[in-house]
Tab-separated table of C-alpha atoms and ligand atoms in Angstrom:
chain	number	residue	atom	x	y	z
A	61	MET	CA	100.811	103.276	210.014
A	62	ARG	CA	102.427	103.839	213.406
A	63	LEU	CA	105.775	102.157	213.731
A	64	THR	CA	104.901	101.119	217.262
A	65	ALA	CA	102.009	99.114	215.823
A	66	PHE	CA	103.883	97.844	212.814
A	67	PHE	CA	106.119	94.792	212.344
A	68	LEU	CA	109.529	96.064	211.081
A	69	PRO	CA	112.333	93.765	212.227
A	70	THR	CA	115.318	95.775	210.887
A	71	LEU	CA	118.811	94.465	211.440
A	72	LYS	CA	121.792	96.509	212.334
A	73	GLU	CA	124.322	93.933	211.303
A	74	THR	CA	124.859	92.936	207.726
A	75	PRO	CA	123.860	89.320	207.368
A	76	ASN	CA	126.865	87.501	206.092
A	77	GLU	CA	124.993	84.867	204.061
A	78	ALA	CA	123.987	87.689	201.586
A	79	GLN	CA	126.252	88.208	198.676
A	80	VAL	CA	124.436	90.909	196.684
A	81	VAL	CA	123.346	94.270	197.926
A	82	SER	CA	119.678	93.816	197.253
A	83	HIS	CA	119.617	90.614	199.388
A	84	ARG	CA	121.489	92.333	202.201
A	85	LEU	CA	119.219	95.343	202.189
A	86	MET	CA	116.024	93.249	201.982
A	87	LEU	CA	117.087	91.279	205.062
A	88	ARG	CA	118.303	94.350	206.928
A	89	ALA	CA	115.117	96.258	206.124
A	90	GLY	CA	113.008	93.489	207.495
A	91	MET	CA	111.309	92.747	204.142
A	92	ILE	CA	111.869	88.973	203.834
A	93	ARG	CA	112.688	86.005	205.956
A	94	GLN	CA	114.116	82.768	204.638
A	95	THR	CA	112.224	79.684	205.780
A	96	SER	CA	114.210	77.220	203.770
A	97	SER	CA	116.702	77.361	200.959
A	98	GLY	CA	115.280	79.591	198.212
A	99	ILE	CA	111.956	79.912	200.002
A	100	TYR	CA	110.977	83.152	201.689
A	101	ALA	CA	108.259	84.676	203.791
A	102	TRP	CA	107.368	88.228	202.774
A	103	LEU	CA	107.196	90.381	205.920
A	104	PRO	CA	104.791	93.347	205.947
A	105	LEU	CA	107.180	95.944	204.413
A	106	GLY	CA	108.381	93.666	201.692
A	107	TYR	CA	104.902	92.410	200.936
A	108	ARG	CA	103.749	96.012	200.344
A	109	VAL	CA	106.423	96.504	197.722
A	110	LEU	CA	105.685	93.105	196.097
A	111	ARG	CA	102.009	94.081	195.858
A	112	LYS	CA	102.763	97.438	194.299
A	113	ILE	CA	104.912	95.916	191.644
A	114	GLU	CA	102.269	93.219	191.050
A	115	GLN	CA	99.658	95.930	190.575
A	116	ILE	CA	101.732	97.845	188.018
A	117	VAL	CA	102.328	94.614	186.100
A	118	ARG	CA	98.599	93.959	186.250
A	119	GLU	CA	97.588	97.402	184.994
A	120	GLU	CA	99.866	97.201	181.998
A	121	GLN	CA	98.710	93.669	181.096
A	122	ASP	CA	95.099	94.838	181.299
A	123	ALA	CA	95.916	97.902	179.212
A	124	ALA	CA	97.316	95.539	176.503
A	125	GLY	CA	94.043	93.660	176.512
A	126	ALA	CA	95.188	90.583	178.444
A	127	LEU	CA	92.628	88.978	180.767
A	128	GLU	CA	93.471	87.999	184.264
A	129	LEU	CA	92.535	84.663	185.773
A	130	LEU	CA	94.007	82.498	188.470
A	131	MET	CA	95.297	79.014	187.934
A	132	PRO	CA	96.199	76.645	190.742
A	133	THR	CA	99.771	76.105	191.963
A	134	ILE	CA	99.341	72.393	192.024
A	135	GLN	CA	98.924	70.714	188.604
A	136	PRO	CA	98.228	67.181	187.475
A	137	ALA	CA	101.179	65.338	185.897
A	138	GLU	CA	98.960	63.970	183.219
A	139	LEU	CA	98.848	67.263	181.193
A	140	TRP	CA	102.635	67.367	181.267
A	141	LYS	CA	102.750	63.850	179.966
A	142	THR	CA	100.472	64.785	177.086
A	143	SER	CA	102.697	67.750	176.155
A	144	GLY	CA	105.800	65.613	176.431
A	145	ARG	CA	107.441	67.790	178.994
A	146	TYR	CA	106.980	65.657	182.142
A	147	ASP	CA	110.183	63.781	181.665
A	148	ASP	CA	112.176	66.558	180.008
A	149	TYR	CA	111.650	69.020	182.783
A	150	GLY	CA	113.921	67.017	185.069
A	151	LYS	CA	114.858	67.831	188.643
A	152	GLU	CA	113.715	71.472	188.587
A	153	MET	CA	110.106	70.170	188.825
A	154	LEU	CA	108.814	69.449	192.323
A	155	ARG	CA	106.834	66.267	191.952
A	156	ILE	CA	104.232	65.353	194.510
A	157	LYS	CA	101.868	62.430	195.134
A	158	ASP	CA	98.497	62.906	196.722
A	159	ARG	CA	96.849	60.437	199.133
A	160	HIS	CA	95.414	58.469	196.178
A	161	ASP	CA	98.834	58.088	194.761
A	162	ARG	CA	98.088	60.385	191.924
A	163	GLU	CA	101.061	62.237	190.373
A	164	MET	CA	100.903	65.933	190.845
A	165	LEU	CA	103.425	68.725	190.668
A	166	PHE	CA	103.959	72.316	191.870
A	167	GLY	CA	103.724	74.321	188.638
A	168	PRO	CA	106.967	75.783	187.397
A	169	THR	CA	105.001	77.448	184.559
A	170	ALA	CA	101.540	76.989	183.134
A	171	GLU	CA	101.498	76.378	179.298
A	172	GLU	CA	99.825	72.977	179.741
A	173	VAL	CA	97.120	74.134	182.184
A	174	ILE	CA	96.189	77.222	180.226
A	175	THR	CA	96.140	75.378	176.883
A	176	ASP	CA	93.847	72.753	178.480
A	177	ILE	CA	91.507	75.405	179.792
A	178	PHE	CA	91.515	77.299	176.469
A	179	LYS	CA	90.743	74.233	174.371
A	180	SER	CA	87.839	73.242	176.664
A	181	TYR	CA	85.912	76.329	175.760
A	182	VAL	CA	87.164	78.036	172.654
A	183	LYS	CA	86.078	76.341	169.510
A	184	SER	CA	85.841	79.071	166.874
A	185	TYR	CA	88.171	81.590	165.191
A	186	ARG	CA	85.564	84.186	166.118
A	187	ASP	CA	86.661	83.964	169.731
A	188	LEU	CA	90.213	84.843	168.913
A	189	PRO	CA	92.542	86.527	169.672
A	190	LYS	CA	92.776	85.803	173.416
A	191	ASN	CA	95.553	86.570	175.924
A	192	LEU	CA	95.059	85.045	179.356
A	193	TYR	CA	97.388	85.739	182.270
A	194	ASN	CA	97.821	85.118	185.925
A	195	ILE	CA	100.070	86.258	188.713
A	196	GLN	CA	100.841	83.189	190.713
A	197	TRP	CA	103.528	81.467	192.756
A	198	LYS	CA	105.737	79.104	190.831
A	199	PHE	CA	108.165	76.538	192.107
A	200	ARG	CA	111.404	75.483	190.459
A	201	ASP	CA	113.805	73.366	192.408
A	202	GLU	CA	116.763	75.478	191.248
A	203	ILE	CA	120.053	73.720	191.657
A	204	ARG	CA	121.646	76.891	193.064
A	205	PRO	CA	119.083	79.210	194.713
A	206	ARG	CA	120.940	82.403	195.492
A	207	PHE	CA	120.898	86.158	195.913
A	208	GLY	CA	117.764	85.902	198.032
A	209	ILE	CA	114.525	86.223	196.114
A	210	MET	CA	116.485	86.995	192.920
A	211	ARG	CA	116.879	83.334	192.250
A	212	GLY	CA	114.506	81.663	194.639
A	213	ARG	CA	112.857	78.259	194.366
A	214	GLU	CA	109.404	79.612	195.060
A	215	PHE	CA	108.790	82.890	193.232
A	216	LEU	CA	105.932	85.057	192.026
A	217	MET	CA	105.599	85.266	188.239
A	218	LYS	CA	103.212	86.925	185.889
A	219	ASP	CA	102.703	84.579	183.019
A	220	ALA	CA	100.510	85.437	180.047
A	221	TYR	CA	99.541	83.182	177.154
A	222	SER	CA	98.300	84.345	173.763
A	223	PHE	CA	96.175	82.347	171.353
A	224	ASP	CA	95.744	83.301	167.731
A	225	LEU	CA	94.548	81.952	164.455
A	226	ASP	CA	97.706	82.542	162.458
A	227	TYR	CA	101.254	83.866	162.529
A	228	ALA	CA	100.182	87.416	161.766
A	229	GLY	CA	97.856	87.388	164.784
A	230	ALA	CA	100.557	85.807	167.003
A	231	ARG	CA	103.054	88.484	165.939
A	232	ARG	CA	100.697	91.242	166.912
A	233	ALA	CA	100.028	89.588	170.247
A	234	TYR	CA	103.845	89.391	170.693
A	235	GLN	CA	104.217	93.026	169.845
A	236	LYS	CA	101.574	94.069	172.277
A	237	MET	CA	103.379	92.331	175.037
A	238	PHE	CA	106.696	93.819	173.851
A	239	LEU	CA	105.209	97.281	174.311
A	240	ALA	CA	103.425	96.380	177.580
A	241	TYR	CA	106.831	95.269	179.038
A	242	LEU	CA	108.544	98.431	178.116
A	243	ARG	CA	105.734	100.467	179.720
A	244	THR	CA	105.772	98.229	182.815
A	245	PHE	CA	109.512	98.511	183.408
A	246	ALA	CA	109.487	102.205	182.816
A	247	ARG	CA	106.858	102.663	185.562
A	248	LEU	CA	109.109	100.677	187.828
A	249	ASN	CA	111.929	103.128	187.051
A	250	LEU	CA	113.961	100.417	185.354
A	251	ARG	CA	115.851	100.467	182.171
A	252	ALA	CA	115.066	96.930	180.850
A	253	ILE	CA	116.569	96.199	177.429
A	254	PRO	CA	114.787	93.726	175.177
A	255	MET	CA	117.498	91.313	174.059
A	256	LYS	CA	117.238	88.773	171.359
A	257	ALA	CA	117.051	85.438	173.149
A	258	ASP	CA	117.171	81.785	172.364
A	259	SER	CA	113.903	80.865	170.603
A	260	GLY	CA	114.245	77.121	170.877
A	261	PRO	CA	113.302	74.747	168.073
A	262	ILE	CA	110.742	77.172	166.532
A	263	GLY	CA	113.473	79.546	165.564
A	264	GLY	CA	112.479	83.002	164.218
A	265	ASP	CA	113.147	86.299	165.840
A	266	MET	CA	110.328	86.380	168.366
A	267	SER	CA	112.016	85.679	171.689
A	268	HIS	CA	113.231	88.553	173.865
A	269	GLU	CA	114.532	88.624	177.367
A	270	PHE	CA	114.144	91.856	179.133
A	271	ILE	CA	117.357	92.573	180.939
A	272	ILE	CA	118.581	95.134	183.419
A	273	LEU	CA	122.273	95.885	183.303
A	274	ALA	CA	123.825	95.183	186.695
A	275	GLU	CA	127.213	93.974	187.859
A	276	THR	CA	125.566	91.350	189.945
A	277	GLY	CA	123.527	90.008	187.083
A	278	GLU	CA	123.817	86.316	186.290
A	279	SER	CA	123.794	86.560	182.479
A	280	VAL	CA	126.391	88.035	180.198
A	281	VAL	CA	124.820	90.257	177.602
A	282	PHE	CA	125.835	92.385	174.602
A	283	CYS	CA	124.173	95.520	173.272
A	284	ASP	CA	124.506	98.690	171.374
A	285	LYS	CA	125.606	101.587	173.518
A	286	ARG	CA	122.555	103.513	172.351
A	287	TRP	CA	120.390	101.372	174.607
A	288	VAL	CA	122.014	102.872	177.697
A	289	GLU	CA	120.509	106.267	176.920
A	290	LEU	CA	117.534	105.494	174.810
A	291	ASP	CA	114.116	106.841	175.749
A	292	VAL	CA	112.359	103.649	174.891
A	293	LEU	CA	108.849	105.073	175.091
A	294	ALA	CA	109.521	108.095	172.961
A	295	ASP	CA	106.877	108.030	170.160
A	296	ALA	CA	105.471	104.885	171.560
A	297	PRO	CA	102.233	103.911	169.836
A	298	SER	CA	99.043	102.944	171.701
A	299	PHE	CA	97.915	99.342	171.832
A	300	ALA	CA	95.314	99.873	169.133
A	301	ASP	CA	97.858	101.120	166.629
A	302	ASP	CA	99.954	99.191	164.148
A	303	LEU	CA	102.866	98.123	166.398
A	304	GLU	CA	105.132	96.853	163.607
A	305	PRO	CA	107.133	100.107	163.083
A	306	PHE	CA	107.735	100.554	166.801
A	307	TYR	CA	108.775	96.948	167.175
A	308	LEU	CA	111.117	97.056	164.118
A	309	ARG	CA	112.672	100.336	165.326
A	310	HIS	CA	113.531	98.760	168.675
A	311	THR	CA	114.560	95.380	167.575
A	312	SER	CA	116.981	96.882	164.991
A	313	ILE	CA	119.135	98.258	167.772
A	314	TYR	CA	121.521	95.462	168.675
A	315	ALA	CA	120.983	93.616	171.935
A	316	ALA	CA	121.518	89.911	172.476
A	317	THR	CA	121.971	87.382	175.289
A	318	GLU	CA	125.104	85.292	175.404
A	319	GLU	CA	123.396	82.380	173.600
A	320	LYS	CA	122.413	84.620	170.701
A	321	HIS	CA	125.388	86.855	170.458
A	322	ASP	CA	127.441	86.095	167.434
A	323	PRO	CA	130.664	88.158	167.244
A	324	ALA	CA	131.006	87.196	163.590
A	325	HIS	CA	127.694	88.724	162.690
A	326	CYS	CA	127.573	91.606	165.096
A	327	GLN	CA	128.034	94.746	162.912
A	328	LEU	CA	128.863	97.143	165.795
A	329	ALA	CA	132.189	98.847	166.064
A	330	PRO	CA	134.015	97.713	169.178
A	331	GLU	CA	133.574	101.025	170.946
A	332	GLN	CA	129.803	100.920	170.197
A	333	LEU	CA	129.377	97.477	171.764
A	334	VAL	CA	128.566	97.205	175.453
A	335	THR	CA	129.428	93.910	177.096
A	336	ALA	CA	127.904	93.699	180.522
A	337	ARG	CA	126.105	91.470	183.040
A	338	GLY	CA	122.388	91.615	183.391
A	339	ILE	CA	119.354	90.495	185.442
A	340	GLU	CA	116.554	88.893	183.449
A	341	VAL	CA	113.241	90.373	184.610
A	342	GLY	CA	111.001	89.192	181.802
A	343	HIS	CA	110.848	86.960	178.774
A	344	ILE	CA	108.518	86.919	175.885
A	345	PHE	CA	108.328	83.990	173.604
A	346	TYR	CA	106.505	82.841	170.457
A	347	PHE	CA	106.348	79.113	170.055
A	348	GLY	CA	103.669	78.434	167.439
A	349	THR	CA	101.833	75.126	167.948
A	350	LYS	CA	104.340	73.564	170.405
A	351	TYR	CA	101.649	73.026	173.059
A	352	SER	CA	98.430	73.559	171.085
A	353	LYS	CA	99.269	70.597	168.890
A	354	PRO	CA	99.819	67.870	171.516
A	355	LEU	CA	97.081	69.195	173.772
A	356	GLY	CA	94.637	69.647	170.914
A	357	ALA	CA	93.856	73.345	171.003
A	358	VAL	CA	92.060	73.493	167.688
A	359	VAL	CA	89.380	75.984	166.478
A	360	THR	CA	87.219	76.119	163.387
A	361	GLY	CA	88.698	78.553	160.954
A	362	PRO	CA	86.767	81.017	158.744
A	363	ASP	CA	86.541	78.353	155.940
A	364	GLY	CA	85.184	75.710	158.349
A	365	GLU	CA	88.525	73.855	158.509
A	366	PRO	CA	90.168	73.058	161.797
A	367	VAL	CA	93.116	75.258	162.744
A	368	THR	CA	95.636	74.507	165.503
A	369	VAL	CA	96.076	77.763	167.372
A	370	GLU	CA	99.335	79.785	167.424
A	371	MET	CA	100.684	80.549	170.886
A	372	GLY	CA	103.151	82.623	172.787
A	373	SER	CA	104.011	83.008	176.424
A	374	TYR	CA	105.100	86.040	178.307
A	375	GLY	CA	106.695	85.937	181.779
A	376	ILE	CA	107.682	88.627	184.286
A	377	GLY	CA	109.579	87.776	187.484
A	378	VAL	CA	107.414	89.829	189.880
A	379	SER	CA	109.267	88.863	192.986
A	380	ARG	CA	112.687	89.056	191.320
A	381	LEU	CA	111.820	92.662	190.354
A	382	VAL	CA	111.869	93.690	194.046
A	383	ALA	CA	115.567	92.886	194.129
A	384	ALA	CA	116.180	94.181	190.590
A	385	ILE	CA	114.753	97.568	191.591
A	386	ILE	CA	117.056	97.789	194.615
A	387	GLU	CA	120.270	96.814	192.755
A	388	PRO	CA	120.599	100.115	190.918
A	389	SER	CA	118.764	102.193	193.505
A	390	HIS	CA	120.445	102.291	196.931
A	391	ASP	CA	123.270	104.078	198.660
A	392	GLY	CA	125.449	103.360	201.710
A	393	ALA	CA	122.558	104.045	204.055
A	394	GLY	CA	119.961	101.813	202.452
A	395	ILE	CA	117.344	101.410	199.825
A	396	ILE	CA	116.016	104.296	197.698
A	397	TRP	CA	112.554	103.408	196.441
A	398	PRO	CA	111.120	104.885	193.330
A	399	GLU	CA	107.860	106.441	194.358
A	400	SER	CA	105.758	104.032	192.193
A	401	VAL	CA	106.642	100.980	194.342
A	402	ALA	CA	107.702	102.552	197.729
A	403	PRO	CA	106.090	100.755	200.645
A	404	TYR	CA	104.985	104.180	202.030
A	405	LYS	CA	105.476	107.557	200.414
A	406	VAL	CA	106.376	109.427	203.594
A	407	GLY	CA	108.225	108.556	206.773
A	408	LEU	CA	107.136	110.908	209.588
A	409	ILE	CA	109.839	111.125	212.243
A	410	ASN	CA	109.057	112.444	215.741
A	411	LEU	CA	112.541	113.480	216.957
A	412	LYS	CA	111.340	113.797	220.568
A	413	GLN	CA	108.568	111.381	221.337
A	414	GLY	CA	106.934	112.449	224.555
A	415	ASP	CA	107.585	116.150	224.023
A	416	ALA	CA	104.084	117.773	224.058
A	417	ALA	CA	104.762	120.109	221.108
A	418	CYS	CA	106.370	117.458	218.910
A	419	ASP	CA	103.656	114.849	219.664
A	420	THR	CA	100.798	117.306	218.897
A	421	VAL	CA	102.380	118.402	215.601
A	422	CYS	CA	103.151	114.829	214.535
A	423	GLU	CA	99.694	113.601	215.346
A	424	ALA	CA	98.174	116.436	213.323
A	425	LEU	CA	100.451	115.864	210.355
A	426	TYR	CA	99.782	112.137	210.584
A	427	ASP	CA	96.012	112.655	210.590
A	428	ASN	CA	96.149	115.108	207.745
A	429	LEU	CA	98.290	112.812	205.567
A	430	LEU	CA	95.967	109.925	206.236
A	431	THR	CA	92.977	112.024	205.392
A	432	ALA	CA	94.639	113.058	202.120
A	433	ARG	CA	95.364	109.366	201.464
A	434	VAL	CA	99.078	109.817	201.519
A	435	GLU	CA	100.696	106.564	202.611
A	436	VAL	CA	102.684	107.455	205.735
A	437	LEU	CA	104.756	105.488	208.226
A	438	TYR	CA	104.928	107.349	211.489
A	439	ASP	CA	107.987	106.622	213.620
A	440	ASP	CA	106.408	107.148	217.002
A	441	ARG	CA	108.928	105.055	218.880
A	442	PRO	CA	110.617	106.579	221.962
A	443	ASP	CA	114.044	106.034	220.384
A	444	ARG	CA	117.024	108.349	219.728
A	445	PRO	CA	116.850	110.440	216.535
A	446	GLY	CA	119.997	108.712	215.198
A	447	ALA	CA	118.366	105.281	215.329
A	448	LYS	CA	115.232	106.619	213.663
A	449	PHE	CA	117.210	108.297	210.886
A	450	ALA	CA	119.105	105.100	210.261
A	451	ASP	CA	115.976	102.970	210.026
A	452	MET	CA	114.231	105.474	207.765
A	453	ASP	CA	117.164	105.783	205.403
A	454	LEU	CA	117.491	101.919	205.408
A	455	ILE	CA	113.842	101.304	204.399
A	456	GLY	CA	114.160	104.019	201.724
A	457	LEU	CA	110.842	105.834	201.696
A	458	PRO	CA	110.992	108.665	199.139
A	459	TRP	CA	110.171	111.452	201.695
A	460	GLN	CA	111.040	112.020	205.378
A	461	LEU	CA	109.186	114.547	207.356
A	462	LEU	CA	111.205	115.470	210.482
A	463	VAL	CA	109.573	117.142	213.494
A	464	GLY	CA	111.850	118.268	216.327
A	465	PRO	CA	111.638	120.733	219.183
A	466	ARG	CA	114.176	123.177	217.698
A	467	GLY	CA	112.347	123.582	214.437
A	468	LEU	CA	108.973	123.903	216.092
A	469	LYS	CA	110.274	126.884	218.111
A	470	SER	CA	110.506	128.774	214.848
A	471	GLY	CA	107.362	127.111	213.456
A	472	THR	CA	109.075	124.791	210.995
A	473	VAL	CA	109.395	121.119	210.168
A	474	GLU	CA	111.905	119.593	207.802
A	475	LEU	CA	111.280	117.728	204.563
A	476	LYS	CA	114.026	115.406	203.257
A	477	ASN	CA	114.225	113.837	199.870
A	478	ARG	CA	115.759	110.380	200.382
A	479	LYS	CA	117.228	110.237	196.956
A	480	THR	CA	119.019	113.599	196.737
A	481	GLY	CA	119.409	114.041	200.455
A	482	GLU	CA	118.105	117.573	200.090
A	483	ARG	CA	116.450	118.952	203.176
A	484	VAL	CA	114.242	121.975	203.330
A	485	GLU	CA	112.695	123.744	206.413
A	486	LEU	CA	109.137	124.797	205.893
A	487	SER	CA	105.901	125.365	207.729
A	488	GLN	CA	103.686	122.435	208.585
A	489	ASP	CA	101.103	123.734	206.085
A	490	SER	CA	103.600	123.974	203.226
A	491	ALA	CA	104.960	120.551	204.056
A	492	LEU	CA	101.427	119.141	203.874
A	493	ALA	CA	100.651	121.009	200.719
A	494	LYS	CA	103.776	119.603	199.094
A	495	LEU	CA	103.156	116.022	200.139
A	496	THR	CA	99.417	116.016	199.312
A	497	SER	CA	98.532	118.284	196.368
A	498	VAL	CA	101.704	118.524	194.466
A	499	LYS	CA	102.947	115.477	192.696
A	500	LEU	CA	106.426	115.208	194.198
A	501	THR	CA	108.955	113.419	192.095
A	502	ALA	CA	111.542	111.599	194.221
B	876	ATP	P1	116.477	82.166	184.352
B	876	ATP	O1	117.279	82.094	183.056
B	876	ATP	O2	116.804	83.364	185.218
B	876	ATP	O3	116.451	80.827	185.049
B	876	ATP	P2	114.090	81.444	182.970
B	876	ATP	O4	114.493	81.531	181.517
B	876	ATP	O5	114.059	80.092	183.594
B	876	ATP	O6	114.973	82.409	183.855
B	876	ATP	P3	111.290	82.083	182.467
B	876	ATP	O7	110.907	80.639	182.470
B	876	ATP	O8	111.318	82.815	181.164
B	876	ATP	O9	112.668	82.225	183.181
B	876	ATP	O10	110.433	82.805	183.539
B	876	ATP	C1	109.995	84.151	183.372
B	876	ATP	C2	110.619	85.074	184.454
B	876	ATP	O11	110.528	84.585	185.778
B	876	ATP	C3	112.125	85.303	184.234
B	876	ATP	O12	112.330	86.270	183.224
B	876	ATP	C4	112.587	85.708	185.617
B	876	ATP	O13	112.422	87.127	185.774
B	876	ATP	C5	111.636	85.006	186.543
B	876	ATP	N1	112.273	83.820	187.138
B	876	ATP	C6	112.654	82.703	186.571
B	876	ATP	N2	113.232	81.871	187.456
B	876	ATP	C7	113.219	82.509	188.666
B	876	ATP	C8	113.692	82.165	189.946
B	876	ATP	N3	114.282	80.980	190.229
B	876	ATP	N4	113.522	83.089	190.985
B	876	ATP	C9	112.927	84.256	190.717
B	876	ATP	N5	112.488	84.648	189.531
B	876	ATP	C10	112.671	83.830	188.495
B	877	MG	MG1	115.371	79.092	184.865
């Protein structure tokens, strides 16, 4: 992509409405635009990151055997009346009437809709287990939308729902999601700690919030110091294996949200206990027959008797993740994207646009990178180098390839690693070889 053809409305000034660094940087980098309180448009650069995160989430759900579908954003109130949640949900639910005066709502979550779909088709235990998910916009009329897309009113969520014949099946479905979440967050370069969370009226131990430690986090959390260093995927099983040992190993290391933390029962020595703030990026939850019962999701069991299916639901805040990745990964100059979600891998900077030698070399590098399918943003604007450096650092692409008249005289270009700041001079060919064939780690 050529920057002159792109839409990158970066800001020099720090917007004063933004209280946390991720919000400030997303506004300054031209990633999002607020259209009303808690509701944002995703501008091209931000949308690329959102889609990359979405794709990683999707790949790991698929790997765990979950099946993607797409449910509507607008739901009928009727289903929520059947489950008993229509009145309970309160003001967070955006209620709408259509032209026929029918009660509708913008879905804040989709347990009712998915259970209704499931029960319409699945009638036998032989069709279990199933896990169905979608990645869809949700609306919650949050009382205090804040921190940009971190706590928005409209936000993108991955929500999966498992259906099983019995508790043992539901437990396995839960453990698969537990593993899928650890794999997902690792690919996003995030250390997300599964913390024991409130499990509602069902009780039991199967409710975990996945939390990233960050000073700007909204929740207070408590965990064993070991989590801070733990390689969570060391000796991770594959989805086909028995996941019980892995699950028990991880859930035995203390980690709890504020609601679940009980100082009287926490066995950790004070110096071993971390008390911190955190950002919730995912939540997995087993709730038995809470929805299947009122909505009538019943299958015929092996003995011919009807069985109300056991369910769980599993959410990831896909749009919140964009901010959650920036919070621990930035410096004074801007964002530092992990390569897996960077909007482009390389920023090509022409330090003297209009100079015949610089233009020729940049065009050749640009063509070669495109041919090699390396995602590249080419700053071909006629601006000063200083302004180009500042924008490129701000938007945080993992690699910058700098082409200027001085280097070209000795036949070199410069490759800068955004994260380490390390710069090396090398020939065009070696630069290309590095960016194309070798898997560079940012
Ligand atoms: P929170 O305690 O932050 O309000 P929640 O318990 O209401 O979250 P869930 O219903 O479990 O959240 O939704 C699944 C995921 O969706 C959360 O883990 C979070 O990452 C994300 N999420 C929830 N509310 C918002 C929001 N208002 N804006 C952005 N993401 C959100
Ligand atoms: Mg909430």
